[in-house]
XYZ file of C-alpha atoms in Angstrom:
596
model
C 64.615 48.387 21.391
C 62.763 46.636 18.602
C 65.066 43.607 18.845
C 64.659 43.326 22.605
C 60.827 43.463 22.266
C 60.914 40.720 19.649
C 63.082 38.454 21.790
C 60.813 39.058 24.791
C 57.692 38.071 22.830
C 59.462 34.948 21.513
C 60.368 33.918 25.037
C 56.757 34.351 26.192
C 55.467 32.251 23.304
C 58.001 29.472 24.003
C 57.062 29.445 27.683
C 53.377 29.221 26.780
C 53.995 26.335 24.366
C 56.009 24.448 26.986
C 53.145 24.839 29.465
C 50.655 23.467 26.907
C 52.890 20.459 26.170
C 53.229 19.789 29.890
C 49.433 19.913 30.384
C 48.828 17.518 27.471
C 51.390 15.074 28.877
C 49.750 15.150 32.311
C 46.331 14.540 30.779
C 47.675 11.655 28.691
C 49.189 10.056 31.815
C 45.846 10.322 33.623
C 44.045 8.675 30.704
C 46.581 5.855 30.676
C 46.112 5.316 34.411
C 42.329 5.177 33.969
C 42.685 2.602 31.188
C 44.993 0.433 33.307
C 43.032 0.815 36.573
C 39.385 1.911 36.083
C 38.969 2.559 39.825
C 41.374 5.485 39.753
C 39.491 8.784 40.090
C 40.484 12.135 38.759
C 39.542 15.693 39.462
C 37.869 16.018 36.075
C 35.233 13.395 36.800
C 33.610 15.390 39.593
C 33.657 19.097 38.735
C 32.472 21.473 41.435
C 29.568 23.618 40.285
C 29.624 27.229 41.377
C 26.594 29.452 41.168
C 28.412 32.604 42.210
C 31.116 32.773 39.590
C 31.791 31.238 36.209
C 34.553 28.604 35.987
C 37.979 29.949 35.117
C 39.490 28.333 32.034
C 42.761 26.455 32.564
C 45.957 27.623 30.888
C 45.480 25.114 28.081
C 42.519 27.094 26.807
C 39.939 24.377 27.515
C 36.885 25.135 29.585
C 36.001 22.219 31.822
C 32.437 23.502 32.085
C 31.938 22.850 28.373
C 31.872 19.097 28.920
C 28.663 17.326 27.897
C 25.827 17.119 30.370
C 24.656 13.932 32.023
C 21.990 13.342 29.373
C 24.638 12.868 26.678
C 26.975 9.940 27.369
C 30.610 10.258 26.343
C 33.860 8.393 26.878
C 37.352 9.928 26.882
C 40.267 8.173 25.241
C 43.668 9.559 24.259
C 42.603 13.190 24.794
C 39.545 12.712 22.558
C 35.845 12.511 23.381
C 33.560 9.970 21.713
C 29.794 9.761 21.984
C 28.147 6.374 22.505
C 24.621 5.091 23.019
C 23.917 3.574 26.425
C 21.507 0.892 25.235
C 21.542 -0.978 28.505
C 20.899 2.151 30.550
C 18.138 3.184 28.182
C 16.541 -0.239 28.505
C 16.718 -0.066 32.298
C 15.180 3.399 32.415
C 12.386 2.534 29.949
C 8.913 3.105 31.354
C 5.890 1.353 29.931
C 3.379 3.926 28.579
C 0.446 4.682 30.844
C -1.916 4.732 27.851
C -1.735 3.175 24.373
C -3.305 4.495 21.189
C -4.617 1.338 19.480
C -4.878 3.048 16.089
C -1.330 4.367 15.651
C 0.918 2.589 18.175
C 3.135 0.119 16.307
C 4.225 -1.525 19.551
C 0.610 -2.532 20.163
C 0.403 -4.026 16.653
C 3.557 -6.037 17.381
C 2.033 -7.300 20.610
C -1.151 -8.298 18.785
C 1.040 -10.329 16.456
C 2.277 -12.444 19.388
C -1.281 -12.813 20.701
C -2.456 -13.994 17.276
C 0.427 -16.481 17.069
C -0.641 -17.954 20.406
C -4.254 -18.082 19.202
C -3.196 -19.851 15.983
C -1.251 -22.413 18.012
C -4.423 -23.380 19.834
C -6.676 -23.306 16.746
C -4.397 -25.452 14.568
C -2.840 -27.823 17.106
C -5.796 -28.683 19.361
C -7.629 -30.616 16.586
C -4.404 -32.381 15.568
C -3.576 -33.481 19.120
C -7.175 -34.655 19.640
C -7.515 -36.690 16.416
C -3.992 -37.899 15.544
C -1.739 -39.894 17.876
C 0.946 -37.207 17.961
C 0.646 -36.398 21.677
C 2.406 -39.174 23.586
C 3.620 -39.516 27.188
C 7.179 -39.089 25.915
C 6.595 -35.591 24.498
C 3.719 -34.388 26.686
C 5.999 -31.967 28.586
C 6.840 -30.097 25.321
C 3.172 -29.671 24.428
C 2.312 -28.408 27.915
C 5.240 -25.973 27.932
C 4.057 -24.241 24.750
C 0.432 -24.358 25.959
C 1.172 -22.503 29.170
C 3.422 -20.039 27.352
C 0.419 -19.141 25.172
C -1.711 -18.844 28.328
C 0.865 -16.413 29.742
C 0.573 -14.255 26.608
C -3.217 -14.246 26.996
C -2.888 -13.199 30.636
C -0.411 -10.380 29.897
C -2.739 -9.088 27.202
C -5.577 -8.824 29.737
C -3.603 -7.322 32.643
C -1.168 -4.961 30.863
C -2.319 -4.020 27.367
C -6.118 -4.107 27.247
C -6.456 -2.024 30.431
C -4.293 0.758 28.909
C -6.061 1.224 25.578
C -7.359 4.718 24.877
C -10.962 5.165 23.781
C -13.192 7.977 22.524
C -16.097 9.190 24.614
C -18.163 12.209 23.616
C -15.512 13.236 21.067
C -12.717 13.246 23.687
C -9.801 10.805 23.809
C -9.816 9.290 27.284
C -6.354 8.539 28.735
C -7.234 8.251 32.426
C -6.058 4.927 33.894
C -9.195 4.287 35.922
C -11.523 5.179 33.039
C -9.597 2.956 30.569
C -9.726 0.019 32.975
C -13.463 0.438 33.608
C -14.131 0.720 29.873
C -12.356 -2.599 29.258
C -14.140 -4.360 32.144
C -17.520 -3.310 30.728
C -16.702 -4.415 27.160
C -17.606 -7.661 25.420
C -13.888 -8.168 24.799
C -13.251 -8.671 28.542
C -15.963 -11.318 28.846
C -14.547 -13.316 25.938
C -10.984 -12.961 27.284
C -12.014 -14.336 30.678
C -13.997 -17.147 29.060
C -11.038 -18.247 26.940
C -8.875 -18.589 30.078
C -11.220 -20.914 31.966
C -8.981 -23.197 34.082
C -10.271 -26.462 32.656
C -6.738 -27.815 32.909
C -7.496 -28.988 36.449
C -9.552 -31.788 34.883
C -6.245 -33.222 33.637
C -5.843 -34.842 37.060
C -9.117 -36.753 36.552
C -9.421 -37.502 32.798
C -5.828 -37.107 31.712
C -4.293 -34.535 29.320
C -7.166 -34.183 26.874
C -6.548 -31.390 24.301
C -10.306 -30.734 23.992
C -10.224 -29.161 27.461
C -8.215 -26.309 25.894
C -10.864 -25.587 23.285
C -11.983 -22.313 25.054
C -8.555 -20.876 24.145
C -9.849 -20.584 20.568
C -12.454 -17.991 21.666
C -9.908 -15.158 21.546
C -10.870 -14.463 17.955
C -11.480 -10.740 18.569
C -7.719 -10.176 18.858
C -7.278 -11.841 15.452
C -9.750 -9.511 13.709
C -8.314 -6.463 15.465
C -4.831 -7.444 14.300
C -6.125 -7.722 10.732
C -7.560 -4.201 10.847
C -4.434 -2.660 12.352
C -2.088 -4.456 9.968
C -4.083 -3.503 6.874
C -3.979 0.148 7.985
C -0.168 0.255 7.979
C 0.539 -1.892 4.904
C 1.047 -0.198 1.534
C -0.403 -3.186 -0.352
C -2.999 -4.561 2.027
C -4.687 -6.656 -0.677
C -1.716 -9.058 -0.645
C -2.336 -9.773 3.030
C -6.055 -10.221 2.342
C -5.300 -12.839 -0.314
C -2.973 -14.679 2.076
C -5.574 -14.538 4.850
C -8.338 -15.898 2.591
C -6.051 -18.714 1.471
C -5.347 -19.490 5.130
C -9.109 -19.775 5.749
C -9.329 -22.422 3.012
C -6.314 -24.324 4.324
C -7.707 -24.300 7.862
C -11.057 -25.715 6.743
C -9.193 -28.538 4.962
C -7.077 -29.024 8.094
C -10.139 -29.486 10.324
C -11.733 -31.834 7.777
C -8.608 -34.012 7.670
C -8.671 -34.274 11.478
C -12.349 -35.292 11.408
C -11.642 -37.913 8.724
C -8.905 -39.523 10.814
C -11.199 -39.511 13.874
C -13.960 -41.186 11.808
C -11.488 -43.765 10.496
C -10.297 -44.529 14.018
C -13.903 -44.785 15.183
C -14.745 -47.272 12.416
C -11.379 -48.987 12.670
C -8.288 -48.235 10.586
C -8.385 -50.324 7.420
C -11.739 -51.937 8.333
C -13.364 -50.805 5.045
C -12.199 -49.357 1.755
C -13.538 -45.910 2.701
C -11.556 -45.343 5.930
C -7.844 -44.540 6.259
C -5.807 -47.759 5.990
C -3.054 -46.667 8.421
C -0.229 -46.647 5.865
C 2.135 -43.746 5.154
C 2.025 -40.361 6.827
C -1.394 -40.185 8.467
C -1.788 -36.403 8.338
C -0.727 -36.049 4.690
C -2.960 -38.902 3.539
C -5.984 -37.553 5.440
C -5.331 -34.017 4.196
C -5.283 -35.318 0.614
C -8.650 -37.014 1.189
C -10.051 -33.747 2.649
C -8.943 -31.782 -0.410
C -10.644 -34.186 -2.802
C -13.827 -34.147 -0.725
C -14.230 -30.394 -0.126
C -13.315 -29.428 -3.677
C -15.512 -32.292 -4.958
C -12.878 -33.613 -7.355
C -14.284 -37.122 -7.198
C -12.593 -40.509 -7.423
C -13.268 -41.380 -3.772
C -14.238 -44.874 -2.585
C -17.929 -45.337 -1.799
C -18.902 -45.397 1.889
C -20.105 -48.775 3.197
C -21.742 -48.228 6.586
C -24.460 -45.809 7.648
C -21.957 -43.756 9.663
C -19.707 -43.419 6.636
C -22.605 -42.385 4.388
C -23.809 -39.679 6.799
C -20.253 -38.403 7.303
C -19.641 -38.228 3.564
C -22.929 -36.385 2.912
C -22.115 -33.776 5.546
C -18.661 -33.414 4.008
C -20.076 -32.819 0.541
C -22.580 -30.187 1.740
C -19.968 -28.462 3.854
C -17.447 -28.563 1.014
C -19.810 -26.984 -1.536
C -20.790 -24.223 0.902
C -17.254 -23.494 2.151
C -15.704 -23.573 -1.310
C -18.310 -21.187 -2.756
C -17.798 -18.777 0.146
C -14.026 -18.846 -0.330
C -14.313 -18.201 -4.070
C -16.694 -15.278 -3.468
C -14.416 -13.767 -0.851
C -11.379 -14.174 -3.077
C -13.257 -12.469 -5.904
C -14.082 -9.525 -3.624
C -10.471 -9.212 -2.485
C -9.096 -9.262 -6.025
C -11.854 -6.900 -7.211
C -11.039 -4.376 -4.462
C -7.332 -4.615 -5.274
C -7.914 -3.941 -8.993
C -10.746 -1.403 -8.642
C -8.510 1.467 -9.765
C -7.181 -0.492 -12.719
C -10.760 -1.341 -13.751
C -11.764 2.328 -13.586
C -8.738 3.314 -15.667
C -9.570 0.715 -18.332
C -13.218 1.780 -18.496
C -12.251 5.459 -18.918
C -9.726 4.634 -21.610
C -12.179 2.379 -23.484
C -14.864 5.097 -23.392
C -12.425 7.697 -24.715
C -11.260 5.421 -27.552
C -14.857 4.688 -28.471
C -15.609 8.418 -28.578
C -12.571 9.175 -30.774
C -13.430 6.373 -33.185
C -17.010 7.604 -33.454
C -15.878 11.117 -34.460
C -12.995 9.760 -36.613
C -10.206 11.531 -34.738
C -6.810 11.185 -36.509
C -4.654 8.314 -35.375
C -1.816 10.616 -34.295
C -4.116 12.379 -31.841
C -5.523 9.062 -30.633
C -2.021 7.747 -29.955
C -1.154 10.836 -27.916
C -4.350 10.453 -25.878
C -3.524 6.804 -25.191
C 0.019 7.756 -24.202
C -1.339 10.372 -21.794
C -3.649 7.824 -20.168
C -0.882 5.263 -19.733
C 1.729 7.679 -18.375
C -0.700 9.423 -16.014
C -1.882 6.116 -14.590
C 1.601 4.643 -14.131
C 3.118 7.825 -12.649
C 0.277 8.803 -10.291
C -1.700 5.598 -9.832
C -4.869 7.564 -10.685
C -6.182 9.821 -13.420
C -7.241 12.777 -11.249
C -5.705 13.461 -7.831
C -8.538 15.805 -6.870
C -11.004 12.892 -6.932
C -9.053 11.216 -4.143
C -8.683 14.326 -1.975
C -12.237 15.629 -2.390
C -13.456 13.117 0.204
C -11.075 14.433 2.869
C -11.878 17.422 5.100
C -10.219 20.739 4.331
C -7.675 20.460 7.149
C -6.378 17.109 5.910
C -6.239 18.330 2.305
C -4.156 21.255 3.542
C -1.790 18.969 5.465
C -1.210 16.828 2.372
C -0.727 19.889 0.161
C 1.820 21.333 2.612
C 3.866 18.131 2.656
C 3.829 17.863 -1.152
C 4.139 21.458 -2.390
C 5.092 23.874 0.398
C 8.867 23.517 0.006
C 8.569 24.426 -3.678
C 6.104 27.320 -3.378
C 7.877 28.903 -0.406
C 11.038 29.298 -2.540
C 9.246 31.408 -5.177
C 10.701 34.921 -4.923
C 7.316 36.499 -5.634
C 5.695 34.913 -2.561
C 8.514 35.396 -0.050
C 7.434 37.642 2.807
C 3.707 37.033 2.224
C 1.246 35.846 4.815
C 1.889 32.185 5.655
C -1.828 31.409 5.739
C -2.223 32.921 2.268
C 0.362 30.463 0.946
C -1.534 27.619 2.647
C -4.767 28.670 0.918
C -2.901 28.873 -2.359
C -1.563 25.331 -1.997
C -5.091 23.915 -1.974
C -5.804 25.591 -5.357
C -2.893 23.962 -7.197
C -3.902 21.596 -10.004
C -1.752 18.761 -11.340
C -1.334 18.500 -15.136
C 0.724 16.046 -17.193
C 2.363 17.166 -20.464
C 3.638 14.775 -23.117
C 7.011 15.167 -24.881
C 7.112 18.234 -27.171
C 3.798 19.570 -25.818
C 3.671 23.380 -25.621
C 3.125 24.488 -22.029
C 2.732 28.083 -23.178
C 3.424 29.977 -26.407
C 4.984 33.321 -27.124
C 2.424 36.135 -27.347
C -0.235 34.373 -25.245
C -1.899 36.175 -22.375
C -0.543 34.554 -19.207
C -3.240 33.634 -16.718
C -1.433 30.964 -14.693
C 1.804 30.106 -12.949
C 3.595 26.761 -13.357
C 5.554 24.689 -10.825
C 7.547 21.714 -12.120
C 6.865 18.656 -9.968
C 8.694 16.088 -12.123
C 10.380 16.158 -15.518
C 11.921 19.046 -17.463
C 10.740 21.879 -19.701
C 12.730 23.943 -22.225
C 12.409 27.660 -22.898
C 12.734 28.310 -26.632
C 13.728 31.586 -28.276
C 16.037 33.071 -30.873
C 15.201 34.308 -34.368
C 13.545 31.039 -35.373
C 11.932 30.465 -31.975
C 13.480 26.999 -31.706
C 16.761 27.659 -29.909
C 16.878 26.288 -26.354
C 17.592 29.228 -24.060
C 17.372 27.367 -20.750
C 16.183 24.008 -19.372
C 14.105 24.086 -16.194
C 14.101 21.037 -13.917
C 11.964 19.770 -11.037
C 11.333 22.457 -8.427
C 11.579 25.367 -10.874
C 8.824 27.969 -11.221
C 7.910 30.102 -14.249
C 5.072 32.398 -15.251
C 4.633 33.872 -11.758
C 4.675 37.504 -12.957
C 1.601 36.848 -15.133
C -0.530 36.358 -12.032
C -0.260 40.020 -11.008
C 0.334 41.783 -14.342
C -2.009 44.721 -14.893
C -3.881 45.618 -18.044
C -5.751 42.360 -18.511
C -2.711 40.096 -18.495
C 0.902 39.783 -19.477
C 1.982 38.331 -22.780
C 4.373 35.404 -22.788
C 7.806 36.317 -24.086
C 8.959 32.818 -25.115
C 7.757 29.338 -25.954
C 7.957 26.701 -23.225
C 7.986 23.042 -24.375
C 7.938 19.854 -22.321
C 11.201 17.938 -22.691
C 9.963 14.401 -22.154
C 7.062 13.730 -19.799
C 6.488 16.561 -17.322
C 4.212 16.800 -14.286
C 3.353 20.420 -13.505
C 1.313 22.187 -10.856
C -0.778 25.104 -12.137
C -2.095 28.075 -10.139
C -4.646 30.113 -12.070
C -4.961 33.882 -11.824
C -8.627 33.858 -10.799
C -7.840 31.532 -7.892
C -5.091 33.846 -6.655
C -7.388 36.889 -6.902
C -10.021 35.128 -4.813
C -7.401 34.422 -2.163
C -5.894 37.946 -2.124
C -9.286 39.488 -1.296
C -8.784 38.243 2.263
C -5.113 39.307 2.499
C -4.817 43.019 1.489
C -1.306 43.458 2.925
C 0.031 40.516 0.942
C -1.723 41.884 -2.143
C 0.114 45.224 -1.831
C 3.422 43.430 -1.352
C 2.858 41.240 -4.405
C 1.985 44.265 -6.549
C 5.241 45.966 -5.612
C 7.293 42.854 -6.293
C 5.596 42.327 -9.648
C 6.403 45.907 -10.740
C 10.054 45.467 -9.769
C 10.287 42.193 -11.671
C 8.708 43.747 -14.772
C 11.160 46.656 -14.669
C 14.120 44.321 -14.221
C 13.158 42.491 -17.410
C 14.012 45.653 -19.439
C 11.416 45.037 -22.108
C 11.660 47.398 -25.123
C 8.776 49.849 -25.340
C 7.391 50.576 -28.815
C 6.618 54.135 -29.727
C 5.810 53.846 -33.407
C 4.496 50.323 -33.756
C 1.738 48.520 -31.943
C 1.953 47.441 -28.348
C 3.251 44.033 -29.189
C 5.350 44.594 -32.397
C 8.936 43.459 -31.862
C 11.835 45.482 -33.342
C 14.173 43.740 -35.742
C 17.065 46.074 -34.749
C 16.875 47.614 -31.261
C 17.288 51.442 -30.894
C 20.917 52.630 -31.110
C 22.427 54.175 -28.050
C 23.506 57.816 -28.293
C 27.134 58.377 -29.455
C 29.339 59.997 -26.772
C 30.236 63.653 -27.428
C 33.991 63.114 -27.225
C 33.721 60.362 -29.821
C 31.671 62.680 -32.074
C 34.370 65.381 -31.848
C 37.058 62.869 -32.805
C 35.034 61.727 -35.822
C 34.486 65.340 -36.924
C 38.199 66.107 -36.679
C 39.000 63.024 -38.710
C 36.560 64.104 -41.464
C 38.034 67.605 -41.695
C 41.559 66.216 -41.993
C 40.456 63.754 -44.692
C 42.149 60.903 -42.859
C 41.644 57.334 -43.877
C 42.537 55.623 -40.604
C 40.426 53.364 -38.415
C 38.225 56.247 -37.190
C 37.226 57.041 -40.758
C 36.310 53.432 -41.444
C 34.275 53.269 -38.179
C 32.399 56.434 -39.172
C 31.541 54.898 -42.556
C 30.263 51.744 -40.774
C 27.971 53.820 -38.530
C 26.466 55.475 -41.590
C 25.667 52.049 -43.066
C 23.921 51.023 -39.827
C 21.762 54.170 -39.917
C 20.725 53.393 -43.491
C 19.811 49.806 -42.558
C 17.776 50.982 -39.559
C 15.872 53.476 -41.741
């Protein structure tokens, strides 16, 4: 009977395997047909949905209903399913946002970049085309093509982007389409945008293609200043962009002056006097060189001959002195703002060194103070983080503290299960402290009044008979001293020395701060008390009966000898044996004498 049952089960298994192989072959053939002729349809591509009953799985064990939904795009190949990104479909289904946040939307900043490029084209090229003979009938179609492309960008900015910008009214962010459009139409920005698109190009048919007719295009300066503000808000080192922008101001003033010099030379006649441009070499480079020497007042220029040349040169000198002084002052402000923190750090360090020299502090201590200043500044970029955050409202300080410290504090076993808001309040009380190499974070026997969280670096726990053996090394993310926050009896004494191994950045939570927080969370306070008691019991600290409360025992108390072992020792003594039990009994007597 057993043999027949075994053969029957083997036959069923073989039949099942043959069915699975047959199903896989059929599916492979269908996939091959689809690869050869994509128009061939299969039953799997259009499953029939049934609301009354669940789909029955096929014999192969696969549930057709488990296929991905329409939102996830997949392709099947050789019995496998691969996920792909439908970029073209996503691009076709993209909908332009109905409202745009001008402060945080990066797409709007990118669009402003194109608007500013079009504005720069007009500001830099209109003077060149007016003064220099670079615009000719042979290349006029190229100039006009780029001109009208810039006009198209201006027009799209008015019709699509500016009418969708959100604004604040009465403390509310307005996103209504009609309200946003009316707000833009009432603004000064709309008036300047319309003015810069005045269709003066129609005068081309009467006076010819004169670039000065496009001068109103330069009035879209408000987009340039808005782009500066938005770009500086997203850059990590905005002062670099400010330096580049100030340099561009200087270069543009020299550019305009070179164009005016060529126009004045053409008005007087090229090469007519020693003062005007003689028409040799590259006209723009030669005129730009003359503009640099004039505005910076280097000297070495030929003297003007006619009254027109004298007046032009005087105006150039006055303009150059004024413009150059403004540029130097602005550059000084930009560099001063960029190095304001460094200046503050140097002033603090100089004051501290002056104080230590006045009181004749030892050089070793002075060197450690200097090292602390340098490491703190280079690691944090500031001397005190609280000075930066004190200007922010409480909600923003909490958000920053959560991003920086919540993952570490939430893993502390003592605080697991406590009120989430209590942990948030605790995060705002953390203080950052930097320890130098071999600095003692805490010493054995001290009363613990704070908890430490390692932000960066390592600390070593020292112990042993000499107190210098490294018991364990704690790395970033570790927490120690948390039991001291809730220890009763005025505090808990530290049981080991903790030393900074290299530079260490620690967060400190003081006991008084935690007590102020727990007043508002009584349930969390009860839970923390229970956890603290359990942790203290698990430490198995020896309790002193004879000595003081903090006197350590050189030899810990001996455990009681088992009764059966005592009987064996007694029997050995009566028999006068000299085996291993007798020697062990003699050793125990020596230990008792040493303990006494």
